[in-house]
Amino acid sequence: MTTKIGFNFSENTTEKRKIVIPEVIEDEQIIRKSLVEIKFPDVYKPYTYYNDSFNLKLGDRVFVDGKLEGVMGVVVNITYNFKIKLSDYKRVIGKADANVQGEFHFAGSHFLTFDPNALPYNKAETWFKAPEEDEEYVSGTDGSSFPLETLEGLKFDEYDLENGKEIYMENGVEYLELNGTKGRAIVITSKPYIVDFTYKNGEISELYCECYHVTPCKHCFATLFQLRETLKSIEQNYSEQYTKTNYFATILKGKFFTIAVDTKATGSINLK
Ligand SMILES: [Zn+2]
């Protein structure tokens, strides 16, 4: 049994974002159109959405459009036998890719992998938000850089630096990847923000955040604190593994369990 969406959605609002569905979806499997009931945190009962983009199973973590856009929900019921008026329903627009395989090491609040295929940025991104319209980004650089180690001694805005430290302390940097010298982080405050940077010979350059505040913003600083912690952990415990691939990705433990473990009925963990 399905329940119609209980919201008074206005179809005519100034929706400017186009939904882009990934071209290759789910290994060429045929997508079965379905009505899915989705439970969201802090929402009493599940709401029903139309799905024609993903092969969904119970327990999958998904994103929808409409009022609850940006909030991750859990699929709690799926119906294939239905007839609906399409305009009455909002859609499933994103699904967290839970297909994670590889070795993850312990590093404080986070797990750490040196396998570039285990949890690359593109996969991790689906854990945090639905795909967005391809925006064109432009960035410029004056070529300047600063040392990561002595962050606090530099002439940065103290307010942003302190805020960034707070975000970092509260594990707001849920994902961080460093591929050679190119780094990328997903920082959660009111919503996920993506931070890009270059890290070379101990120096940070080309540091950008999508939040449109003056860079470096609090998300940037949070990222740098997390980067510093992770590099320290690698230096102390995993330098051999890191040298092999010159790559690491680190993910908040809780997030990892929510997506990569909780959604699975089978699989195994091998603790050493
Ligand atoms: Zn920012």
mmCIF file of N, CA, C and O in Angstrom, residues 23 31 96 136 147 154 166 196 202 205 214 243 245 272:
data_model
loop_
_atom_site.group_PDB
_atom_site.id
_atom_site.type_symbol
_atom_site.label_atom_id
_atom_site.label_comp_id
_atom_site.label_asym_id
_atom_site.label_seq_id
_atom_site.Cartn_x
_atom_site.Cartn_y
_atom_site.Cartn_z
ATOM 1 N N GLU A 23 24.511 8.722 -16.668
ATOM 2 C CA GLU A 23 24.190 8.028 -17.904
ATOM 3 C C GLU A 23 24.205 6.518 -17.768
ATOM 4 O O GLU A 23 23.327 5.827 -18.250
ATOM 5 N N ILE A 31 15.932 -0.580 -15.509
ATOM 6 C CA ILE A 31 15.341 0.087 -14.354
ATOM 7 C C ILE A 31 13.846 -0.226 -14.308
ATOM 8 O O ILE A 31 13.140 -0.008 -15.291
ATOM 9 N N ALA A 96 22.843 6.685 -2.943
ATOM 10 C CA ALA A 96 24.212 6.518 -2.453
ATOM 11 C C ALA A 96 24.794 5.217 -2.994
ATOM 12 O O ALA A 96 24.187 4.152 -2.841
ATOM 13 N N GLU A 136 29.423 25.288 -14.710
ATOM 14 C CA GLU A 136 30.750 25.625 -15.178
ATOM 15 C C GLU A 136 31.450 26.413 -14.083
ATOM 16 O O GLU A 136 30.930 27.429 -13.616
ATOM 17 N N PRO A 147 52.433 27.262 4.238
ATOM 18 C CA PRO A 147 52.716 25.967 4.851
ATOM 19 C C PRO A 147 51.526 25.447 5.664
ATOM 20 O O PRO A 147 50.875 26.215 6.374
ATOM 21 N N LEU A 154 49.813 32.125 10.685
ATOM 22 C CA LEU A 154 49.713 32.960 9.500
ATOM 23 C C LEU A 154 48.617 34.009 9.654
ATOM 24 O O LEU A 154 47.760 33.914 10.520
ATOM 25 N N GLU A 166 36.549 24.468 14.842
ATOM 26 C CA GLU A 166 35.377 23.903 15.504
ATOM 27 C C GLU A 166 34.696 22.851 14.621
ATOM 28 O O GLU A 166 34.328 21.782 15.096
ATOM 29 N N ASP A 196 38.405 22.261 -2.588
ATOM 30 C CA ASP A 196 39.502 21.773 -3.433
ATOM 31 C C ASP A 196 40.807 22.414 -2.995
ATOM 32 O O ASP A 196 40.801 23.574 -2.580
ATOM 33 N N GLY A 202 54.542 20.162 1.466
ATOM 34 C CA GLY A 202 54.132 20.769 2.724
ATOM 35 C C GLY A 202 53.381 22.075 2.579
ATOM 36 O O GLY A 202 53.013 22.708 3.562
ATOM 37 N N SER A 205 48.116 25.316 -1.783
ATOM 38 C CA SER A 205 47.799 26.358 -2.769
ATOM 39 C C SER A 205 46.494 25.993 -3.454
ATOM 40 O O SER A 205 45.947 24.909 -3.229
ATOM 41 N N VAL A 214 34.708 34.595 1.114
ATOM 42 C CA VAL A 214 36.096 34.864 0.750
ATOM 43 C C VAL A 214 36.956 33.684 1.199
ATOM 44 O O VAL A 214 36.841 33.207 2.319
ATOM 45 N N THR A 243 53.082 5.371 0.687
ATOM 46 C CA THR A 243 54.143 5.513 -0.315
ATOM 47 C C THR A 243 53.838 4.698 -1.564
ATOM 48 O O THR A 243 54.155 5.102 -2.678
ATOM 49 N N THR A 245 50.962 4.022 -3.073
ATOM 50 C CA THR A 245 49.960 4.530 -4.027
ATOM 51 C C THR A 245 49.973 6.050 -4.166
ATOM 52 O O THR A 245 49.388 6.578 -5.106
ATOM 53 N N LYS A 272 42.042 -6.756 11.800
ATOM 54 C CA LYS A 272 43.400 -7.229 12.076
ATOM 55 C C LYS A 272 43.987 -6.462 13.241
ATOM 56 O O LYS A 272 43.683 -5.299 13.421
#
